[in-house]
JSON list of C-alpha atoms in Angstrom, two decimals:
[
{"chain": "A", "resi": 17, "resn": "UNK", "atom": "CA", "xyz": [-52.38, -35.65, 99.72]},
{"chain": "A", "resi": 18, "resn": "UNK", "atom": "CA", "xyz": [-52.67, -38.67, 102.35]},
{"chain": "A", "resi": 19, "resn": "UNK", "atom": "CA", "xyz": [-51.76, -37.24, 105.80]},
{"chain": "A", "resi": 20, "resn": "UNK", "atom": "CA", "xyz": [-50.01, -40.14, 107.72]},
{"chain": "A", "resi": 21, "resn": "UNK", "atom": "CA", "xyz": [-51.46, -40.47, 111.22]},
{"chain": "A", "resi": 22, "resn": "UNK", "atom": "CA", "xyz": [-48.50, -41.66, 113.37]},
{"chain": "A", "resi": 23, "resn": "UNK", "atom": "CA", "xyz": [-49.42, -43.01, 116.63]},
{"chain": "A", "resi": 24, "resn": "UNK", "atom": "CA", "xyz": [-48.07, -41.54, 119.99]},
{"chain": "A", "resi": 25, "resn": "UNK", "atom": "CA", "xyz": [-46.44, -44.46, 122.22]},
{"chain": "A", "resi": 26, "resn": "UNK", "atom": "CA", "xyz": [-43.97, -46.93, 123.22]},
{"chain": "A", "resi": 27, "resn": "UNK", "atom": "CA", "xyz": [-43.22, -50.24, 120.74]},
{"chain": "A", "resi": 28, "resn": "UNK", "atom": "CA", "xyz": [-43.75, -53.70, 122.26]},
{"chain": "A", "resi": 29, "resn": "UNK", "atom": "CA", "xyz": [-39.82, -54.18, 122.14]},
{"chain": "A", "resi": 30, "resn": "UNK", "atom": "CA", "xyz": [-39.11, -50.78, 123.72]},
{"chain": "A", "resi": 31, "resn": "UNK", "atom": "CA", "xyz": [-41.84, -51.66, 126.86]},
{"chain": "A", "resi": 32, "resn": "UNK", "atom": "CA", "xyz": [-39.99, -55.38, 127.36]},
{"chain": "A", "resi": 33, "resn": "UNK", "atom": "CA", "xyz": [-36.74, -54.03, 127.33]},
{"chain": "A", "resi": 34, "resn": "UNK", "atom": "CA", "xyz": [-37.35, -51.59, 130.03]},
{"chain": "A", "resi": 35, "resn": "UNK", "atom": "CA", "xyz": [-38.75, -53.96, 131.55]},
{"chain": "A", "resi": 36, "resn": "UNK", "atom": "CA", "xyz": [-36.09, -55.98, 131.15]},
{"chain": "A", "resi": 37, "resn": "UNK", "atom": "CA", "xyz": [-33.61, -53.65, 132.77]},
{"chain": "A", "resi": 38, "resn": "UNK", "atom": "CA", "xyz": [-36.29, -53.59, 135.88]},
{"chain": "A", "resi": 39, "resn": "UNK", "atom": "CA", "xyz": [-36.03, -57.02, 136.97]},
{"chain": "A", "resi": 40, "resn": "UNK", "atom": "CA", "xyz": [-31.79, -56.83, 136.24]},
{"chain": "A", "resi": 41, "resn": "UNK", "atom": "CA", "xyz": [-32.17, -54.02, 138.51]},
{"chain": "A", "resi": 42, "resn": "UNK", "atom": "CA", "xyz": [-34.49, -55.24, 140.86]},
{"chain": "A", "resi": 43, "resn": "UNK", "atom": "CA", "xyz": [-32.05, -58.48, 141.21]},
{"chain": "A", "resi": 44, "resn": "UNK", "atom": "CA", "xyz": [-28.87, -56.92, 141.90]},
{"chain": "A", "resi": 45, "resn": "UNK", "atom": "CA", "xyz": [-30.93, -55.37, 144.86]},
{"chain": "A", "resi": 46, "resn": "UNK", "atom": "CA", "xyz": [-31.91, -58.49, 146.22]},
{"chain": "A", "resi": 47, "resn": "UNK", "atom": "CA", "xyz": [-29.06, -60.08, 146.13]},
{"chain": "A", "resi": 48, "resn": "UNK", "atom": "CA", "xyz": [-27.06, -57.18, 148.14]},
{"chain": "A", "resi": 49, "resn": "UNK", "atom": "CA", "xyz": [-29.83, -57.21, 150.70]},
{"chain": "A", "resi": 50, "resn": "UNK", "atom": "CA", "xyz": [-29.80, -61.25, 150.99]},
{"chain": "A", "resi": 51, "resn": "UNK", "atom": "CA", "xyz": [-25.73, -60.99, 152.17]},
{"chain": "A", "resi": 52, "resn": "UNK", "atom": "CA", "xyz": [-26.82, -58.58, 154.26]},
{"chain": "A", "resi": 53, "resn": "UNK", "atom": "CA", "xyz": [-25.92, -61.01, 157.46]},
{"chain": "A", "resi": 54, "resn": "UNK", "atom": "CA", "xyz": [-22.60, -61.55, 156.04]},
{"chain": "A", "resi": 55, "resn": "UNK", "atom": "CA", "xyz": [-21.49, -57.76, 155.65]},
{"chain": "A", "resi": 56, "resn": "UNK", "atom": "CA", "xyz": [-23.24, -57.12, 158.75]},
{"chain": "A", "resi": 57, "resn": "UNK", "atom": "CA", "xyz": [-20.68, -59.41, 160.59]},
{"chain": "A", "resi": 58, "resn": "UNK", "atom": "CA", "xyz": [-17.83, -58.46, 158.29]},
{"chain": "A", "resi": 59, "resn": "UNK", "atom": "CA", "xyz": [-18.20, -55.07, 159.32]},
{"chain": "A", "resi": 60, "resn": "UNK", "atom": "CA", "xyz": [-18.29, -55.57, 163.52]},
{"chain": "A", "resi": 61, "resn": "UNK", "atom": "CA", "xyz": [-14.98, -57.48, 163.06]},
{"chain": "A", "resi": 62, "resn": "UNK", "atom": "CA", "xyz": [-13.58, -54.85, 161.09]},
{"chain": "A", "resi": 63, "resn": "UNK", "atom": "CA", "xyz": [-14.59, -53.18, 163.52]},
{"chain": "A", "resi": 64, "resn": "UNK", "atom": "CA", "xyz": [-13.19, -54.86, 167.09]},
{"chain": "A", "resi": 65, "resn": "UNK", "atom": "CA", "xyz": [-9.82, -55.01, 164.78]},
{"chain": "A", "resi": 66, "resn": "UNK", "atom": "CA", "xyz": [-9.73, -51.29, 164.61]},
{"chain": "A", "resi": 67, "resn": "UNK", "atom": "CA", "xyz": [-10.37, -50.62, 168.21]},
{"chain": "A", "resi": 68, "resn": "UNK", "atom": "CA", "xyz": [-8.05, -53.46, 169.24]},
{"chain": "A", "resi": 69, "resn": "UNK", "atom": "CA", "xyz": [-5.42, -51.51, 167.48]},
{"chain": "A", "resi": 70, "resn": "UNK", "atom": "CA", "xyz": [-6.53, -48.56, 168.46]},
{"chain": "A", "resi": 71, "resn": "UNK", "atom": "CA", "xyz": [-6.26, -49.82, 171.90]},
{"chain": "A", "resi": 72, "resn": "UNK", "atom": "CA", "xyz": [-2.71, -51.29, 170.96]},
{"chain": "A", "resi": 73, "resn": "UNK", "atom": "CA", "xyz": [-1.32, -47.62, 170.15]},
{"chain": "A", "resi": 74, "resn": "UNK", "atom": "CA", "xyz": [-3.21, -46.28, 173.65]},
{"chain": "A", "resi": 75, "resn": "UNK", "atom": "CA", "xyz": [-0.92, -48.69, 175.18]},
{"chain": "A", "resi": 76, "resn": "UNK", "atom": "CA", "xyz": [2.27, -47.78, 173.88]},
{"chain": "A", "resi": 77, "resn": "UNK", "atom": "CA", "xyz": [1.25, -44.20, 174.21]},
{"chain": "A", "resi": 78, "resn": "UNK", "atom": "CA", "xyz": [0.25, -44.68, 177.82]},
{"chain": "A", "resi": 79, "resn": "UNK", "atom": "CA", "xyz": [3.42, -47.04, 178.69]},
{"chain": "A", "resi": 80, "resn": "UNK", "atom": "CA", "xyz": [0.70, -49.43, 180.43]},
{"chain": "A", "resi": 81, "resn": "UNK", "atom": "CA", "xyz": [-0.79, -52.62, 179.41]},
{"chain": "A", "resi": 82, "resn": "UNK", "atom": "CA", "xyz": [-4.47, -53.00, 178.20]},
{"chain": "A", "resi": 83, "resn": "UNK", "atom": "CA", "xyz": [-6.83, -55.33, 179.14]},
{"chain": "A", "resi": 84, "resn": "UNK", "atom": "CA", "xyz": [-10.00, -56.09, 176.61]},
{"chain": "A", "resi": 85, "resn": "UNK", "atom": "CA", "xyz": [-12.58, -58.14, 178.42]},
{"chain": "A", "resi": 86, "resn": "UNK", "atom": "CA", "xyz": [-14.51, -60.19, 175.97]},
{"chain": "A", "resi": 87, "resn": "UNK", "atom": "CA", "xyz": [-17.79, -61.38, 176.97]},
{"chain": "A", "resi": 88, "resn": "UNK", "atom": "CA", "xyz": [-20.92, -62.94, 174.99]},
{"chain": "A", "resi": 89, "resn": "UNK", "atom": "CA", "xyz": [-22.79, -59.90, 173.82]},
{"chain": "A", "resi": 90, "resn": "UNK", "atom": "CA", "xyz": [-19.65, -57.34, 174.08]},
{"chain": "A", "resi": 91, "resn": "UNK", "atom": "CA", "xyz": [-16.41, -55.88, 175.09]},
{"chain": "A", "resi": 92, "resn": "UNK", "atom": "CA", "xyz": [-14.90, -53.30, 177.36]},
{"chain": "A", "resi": 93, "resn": "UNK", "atom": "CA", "xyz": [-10.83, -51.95, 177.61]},
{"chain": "A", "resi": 94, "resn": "UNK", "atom": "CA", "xyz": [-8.99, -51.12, 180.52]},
{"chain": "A", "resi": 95, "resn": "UNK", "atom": "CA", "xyz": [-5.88, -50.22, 181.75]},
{"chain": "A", "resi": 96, "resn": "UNK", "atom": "CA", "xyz": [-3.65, -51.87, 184.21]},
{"chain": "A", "resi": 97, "resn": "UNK", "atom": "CA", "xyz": [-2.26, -49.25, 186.85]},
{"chain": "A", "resi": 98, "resn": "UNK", "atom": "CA", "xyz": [0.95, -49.78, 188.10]},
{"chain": "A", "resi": 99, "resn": "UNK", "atom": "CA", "xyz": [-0.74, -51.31, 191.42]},
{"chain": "A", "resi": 100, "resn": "UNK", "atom": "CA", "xyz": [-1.86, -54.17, 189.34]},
{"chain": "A", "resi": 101, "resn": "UNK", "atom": "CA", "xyz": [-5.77, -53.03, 189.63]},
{"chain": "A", "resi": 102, "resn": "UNK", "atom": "CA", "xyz": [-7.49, -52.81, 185.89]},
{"chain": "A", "resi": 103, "resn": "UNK", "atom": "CA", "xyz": [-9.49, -49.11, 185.59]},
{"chain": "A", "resi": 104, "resn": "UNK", "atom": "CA", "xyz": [-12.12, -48.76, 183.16]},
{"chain": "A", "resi": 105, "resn": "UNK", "atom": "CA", "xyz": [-11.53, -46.47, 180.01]},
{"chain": "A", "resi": 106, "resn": "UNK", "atom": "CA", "xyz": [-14.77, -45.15, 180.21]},
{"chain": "A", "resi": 107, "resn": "UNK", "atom": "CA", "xyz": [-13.66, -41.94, 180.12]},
{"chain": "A", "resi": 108, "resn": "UNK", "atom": "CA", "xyz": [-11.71, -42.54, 176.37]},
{"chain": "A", "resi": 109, "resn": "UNK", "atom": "CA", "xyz": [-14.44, -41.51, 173.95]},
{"chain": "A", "resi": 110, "resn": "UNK", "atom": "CA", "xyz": [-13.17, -44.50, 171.22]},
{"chain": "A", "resi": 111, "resn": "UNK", "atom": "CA", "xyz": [-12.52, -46.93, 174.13]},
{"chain": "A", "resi": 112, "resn": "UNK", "atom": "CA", "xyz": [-15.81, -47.21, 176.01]},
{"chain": "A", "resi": 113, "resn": "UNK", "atom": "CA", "xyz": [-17.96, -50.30, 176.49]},
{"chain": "A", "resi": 114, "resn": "UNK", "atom": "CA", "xyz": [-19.76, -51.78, 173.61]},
{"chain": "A", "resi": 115, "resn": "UNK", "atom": "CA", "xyz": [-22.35, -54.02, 173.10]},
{"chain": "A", "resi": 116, "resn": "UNK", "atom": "CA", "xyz": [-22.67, -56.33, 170.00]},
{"chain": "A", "resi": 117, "resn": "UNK", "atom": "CA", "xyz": [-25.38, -56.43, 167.27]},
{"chain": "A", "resi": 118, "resn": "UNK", "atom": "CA", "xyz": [-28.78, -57.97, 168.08]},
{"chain": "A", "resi": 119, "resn": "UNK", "atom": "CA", "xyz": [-28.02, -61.75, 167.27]},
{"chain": "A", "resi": 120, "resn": "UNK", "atom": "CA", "xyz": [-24.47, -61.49, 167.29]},
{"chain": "A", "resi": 121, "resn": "UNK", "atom": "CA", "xyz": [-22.41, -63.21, 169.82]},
{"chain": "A", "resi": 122, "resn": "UNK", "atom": "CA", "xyz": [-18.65, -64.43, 170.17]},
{"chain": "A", "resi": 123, "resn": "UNK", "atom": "CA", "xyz": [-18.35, -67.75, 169.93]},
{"chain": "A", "resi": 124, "resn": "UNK", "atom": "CA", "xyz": [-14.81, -68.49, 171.19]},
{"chain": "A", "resi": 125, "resn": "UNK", "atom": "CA", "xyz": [-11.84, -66.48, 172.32]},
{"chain": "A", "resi": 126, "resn": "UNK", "atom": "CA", "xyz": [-8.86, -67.94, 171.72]},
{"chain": "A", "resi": 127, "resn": "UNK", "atom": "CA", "xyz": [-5.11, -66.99, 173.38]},
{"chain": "A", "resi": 128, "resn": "UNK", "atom": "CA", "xyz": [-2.04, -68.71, 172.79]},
{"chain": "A", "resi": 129, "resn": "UNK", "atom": "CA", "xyz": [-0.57, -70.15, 176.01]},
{"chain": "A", "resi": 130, "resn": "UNK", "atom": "CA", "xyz": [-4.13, -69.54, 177.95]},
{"chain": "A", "resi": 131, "resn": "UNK", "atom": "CA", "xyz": [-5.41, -72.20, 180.16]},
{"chain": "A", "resi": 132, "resn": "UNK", "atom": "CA", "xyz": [-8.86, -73.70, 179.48]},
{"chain": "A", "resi": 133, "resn": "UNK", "atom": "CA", "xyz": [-11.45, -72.20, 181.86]},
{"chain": "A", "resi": 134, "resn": "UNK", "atom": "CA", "xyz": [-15.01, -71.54, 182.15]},
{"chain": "A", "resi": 135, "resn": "UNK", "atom": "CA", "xyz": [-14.10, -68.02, 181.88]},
{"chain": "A", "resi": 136, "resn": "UNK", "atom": "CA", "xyz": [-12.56, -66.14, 178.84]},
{"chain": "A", "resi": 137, "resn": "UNK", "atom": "CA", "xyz": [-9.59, -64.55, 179.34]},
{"chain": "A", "resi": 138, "resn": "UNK", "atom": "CA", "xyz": [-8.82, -60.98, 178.30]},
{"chain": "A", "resi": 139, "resn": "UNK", "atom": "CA", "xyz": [-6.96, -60.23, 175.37]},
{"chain": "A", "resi": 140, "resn": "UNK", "atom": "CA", "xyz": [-3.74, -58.17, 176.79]},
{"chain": "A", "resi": 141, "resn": "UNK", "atom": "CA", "xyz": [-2.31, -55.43, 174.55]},
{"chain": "A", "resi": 142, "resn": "UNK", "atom": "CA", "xyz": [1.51, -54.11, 175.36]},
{"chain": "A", "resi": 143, "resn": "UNK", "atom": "CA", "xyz": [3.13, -51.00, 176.04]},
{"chain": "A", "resi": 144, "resn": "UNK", "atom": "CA", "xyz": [6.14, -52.88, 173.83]},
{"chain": "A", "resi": 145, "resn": "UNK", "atom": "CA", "xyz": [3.52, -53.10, 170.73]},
{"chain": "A", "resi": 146, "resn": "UNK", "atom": "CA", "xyz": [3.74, -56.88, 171.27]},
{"chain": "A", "resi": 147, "resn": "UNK", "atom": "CA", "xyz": [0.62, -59.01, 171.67]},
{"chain": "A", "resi": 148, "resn": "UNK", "atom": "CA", "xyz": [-0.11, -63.23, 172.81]},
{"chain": "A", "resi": 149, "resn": "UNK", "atom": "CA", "xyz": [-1.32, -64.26, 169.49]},
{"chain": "A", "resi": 150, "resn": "UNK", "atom": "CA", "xyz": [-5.33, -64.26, 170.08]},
{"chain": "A", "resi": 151, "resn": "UNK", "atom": "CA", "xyz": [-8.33, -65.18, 168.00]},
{"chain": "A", "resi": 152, "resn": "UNK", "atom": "CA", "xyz": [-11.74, -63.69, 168.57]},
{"chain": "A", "resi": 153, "resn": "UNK", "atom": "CA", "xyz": [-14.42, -65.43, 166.24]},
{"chain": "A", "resi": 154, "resn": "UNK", "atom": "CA", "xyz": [-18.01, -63.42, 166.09]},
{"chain": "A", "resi": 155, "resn": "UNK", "atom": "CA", "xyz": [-20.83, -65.66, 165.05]},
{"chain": "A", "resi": 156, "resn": "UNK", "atom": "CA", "xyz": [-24.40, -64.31, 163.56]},
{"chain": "A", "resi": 157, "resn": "UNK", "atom": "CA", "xyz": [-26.68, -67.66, 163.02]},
{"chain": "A", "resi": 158, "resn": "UNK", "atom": "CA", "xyz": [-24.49, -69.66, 160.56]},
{"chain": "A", "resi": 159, "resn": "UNK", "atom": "CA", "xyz": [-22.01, -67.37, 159.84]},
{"chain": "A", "resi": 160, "resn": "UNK", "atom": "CA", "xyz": [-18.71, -66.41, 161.43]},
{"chain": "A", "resi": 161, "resn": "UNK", "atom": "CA", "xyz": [-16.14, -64.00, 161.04]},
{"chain": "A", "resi": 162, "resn": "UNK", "atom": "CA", "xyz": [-12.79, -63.89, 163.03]},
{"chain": "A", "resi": 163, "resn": "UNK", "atom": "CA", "xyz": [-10.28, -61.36, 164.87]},
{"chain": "A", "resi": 164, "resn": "UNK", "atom": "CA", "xyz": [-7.21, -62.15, 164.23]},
{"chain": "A", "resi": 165, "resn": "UNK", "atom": "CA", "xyz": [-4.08, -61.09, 166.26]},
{"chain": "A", "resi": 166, "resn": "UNK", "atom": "CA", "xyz": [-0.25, -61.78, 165.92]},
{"chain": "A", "resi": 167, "resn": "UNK", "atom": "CA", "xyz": [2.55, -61.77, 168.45]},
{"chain": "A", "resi": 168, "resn": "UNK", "atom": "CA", "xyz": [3.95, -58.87, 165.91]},
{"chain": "A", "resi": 169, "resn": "UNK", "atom": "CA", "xyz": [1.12, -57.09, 166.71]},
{"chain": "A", "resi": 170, "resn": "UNK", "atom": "CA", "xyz": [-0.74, -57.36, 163.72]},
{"chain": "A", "resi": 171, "resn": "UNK", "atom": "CA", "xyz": [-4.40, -56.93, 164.30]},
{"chain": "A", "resi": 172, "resn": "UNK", "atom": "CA", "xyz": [-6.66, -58.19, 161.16]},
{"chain": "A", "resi": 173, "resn": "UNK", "atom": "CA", "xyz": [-10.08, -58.99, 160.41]},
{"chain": "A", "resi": 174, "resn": "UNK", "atom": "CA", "xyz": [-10.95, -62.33, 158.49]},
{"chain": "A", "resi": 175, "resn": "UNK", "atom": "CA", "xyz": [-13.33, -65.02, 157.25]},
{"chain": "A", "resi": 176, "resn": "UNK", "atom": "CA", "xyz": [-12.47, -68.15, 158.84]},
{"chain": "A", "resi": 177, "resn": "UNK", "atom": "CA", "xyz": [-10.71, -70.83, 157.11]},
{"chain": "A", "resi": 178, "resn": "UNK", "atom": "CA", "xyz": [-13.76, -73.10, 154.89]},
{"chain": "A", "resi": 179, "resn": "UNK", "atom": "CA", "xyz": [-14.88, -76.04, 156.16]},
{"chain": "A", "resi": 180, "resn": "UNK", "atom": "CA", "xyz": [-12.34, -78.41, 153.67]},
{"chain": "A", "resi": 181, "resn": "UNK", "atom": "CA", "xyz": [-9.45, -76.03, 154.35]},
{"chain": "A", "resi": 182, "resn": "UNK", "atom": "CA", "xyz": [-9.51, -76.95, 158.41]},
{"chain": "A", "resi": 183, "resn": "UNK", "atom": "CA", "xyz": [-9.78, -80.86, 157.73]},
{"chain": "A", "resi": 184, "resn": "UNK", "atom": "CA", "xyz": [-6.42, -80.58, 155.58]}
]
């Protein structure tokens, strides 16, 4: 009787396919962590929206008007007494100061009906749930990302318009 020897191992189409699968692998990877600028951004202005609404329903809840001072690296809220003096809501642990990412700036403020000056006016959030239409637009090297609010009182995040879209 011949005993067949069969050999312990992995085919050459077995080893490439694996292989294969590696570098598909590998790629997806690298592509999520090239975009990571983009979701970076994306998230912060998700963010800012859901403290400017947050802020929104501290208003009507306090029946005073909030003030959110924007300035280049970050924001802070306060709240307008009834003496007309703005007080800090440090003491609100959602509502504190915050700074933005490193890199990450706002590169205009926007508010419908504001007068062009050298300083940027506060976005001012109701006790009646009503807001000036505003728009806040983050930048992080080339890419930018906007806060977007309506006189409704919507508050969203979104990418700004492409560059075609704003010449039509």
């Amino acid at each position: 009787m011949i005993a067949v020897q069969r050999h312990r191992g992995f085919t050459l189409i077995e080893v490439a396919v694996v292989m294969l699968l590696i570098v598909i692998v590998l790629g997806m990877v690298g592509l999520q962590l090239g975009d990571d600028d983009s979701a970076k951004l994306r998230d912060e202005a998700k963010r800012l929206a859901v403290l400017l609404q947050m802020a929104q329903e501290e208003a009507i809840l306090r029946g005073a008007t909030i003030s959110v001072a924007i300035e280049p690296d970050g924001y802070h809220f306060s709240v307008l007494t009834p003496e007309g003096k703005l007080e800090p809501l440090d003491t609100n642990e959602t509502l504190h100061p915050r700074s933005l990412p490193d890199d990450m700036e706002f590169s205009s403020v926007s508010i419908e009906g504001a007068m062009e000056t050298d300083e940027t006016p506060p976005v001012l959030l109701s006790p009646t749930g009503e807001i000036t239409p505003f728009t806040i637009t983050l930048k992080l090297r080339e890419i930018s990302w906007q806060v977007v609010g309506s006189f409704d009182g919507d508050i969203k995040p979104q990418a700004p318009p492409a560059e075609n879209e704003r010449r039509a």
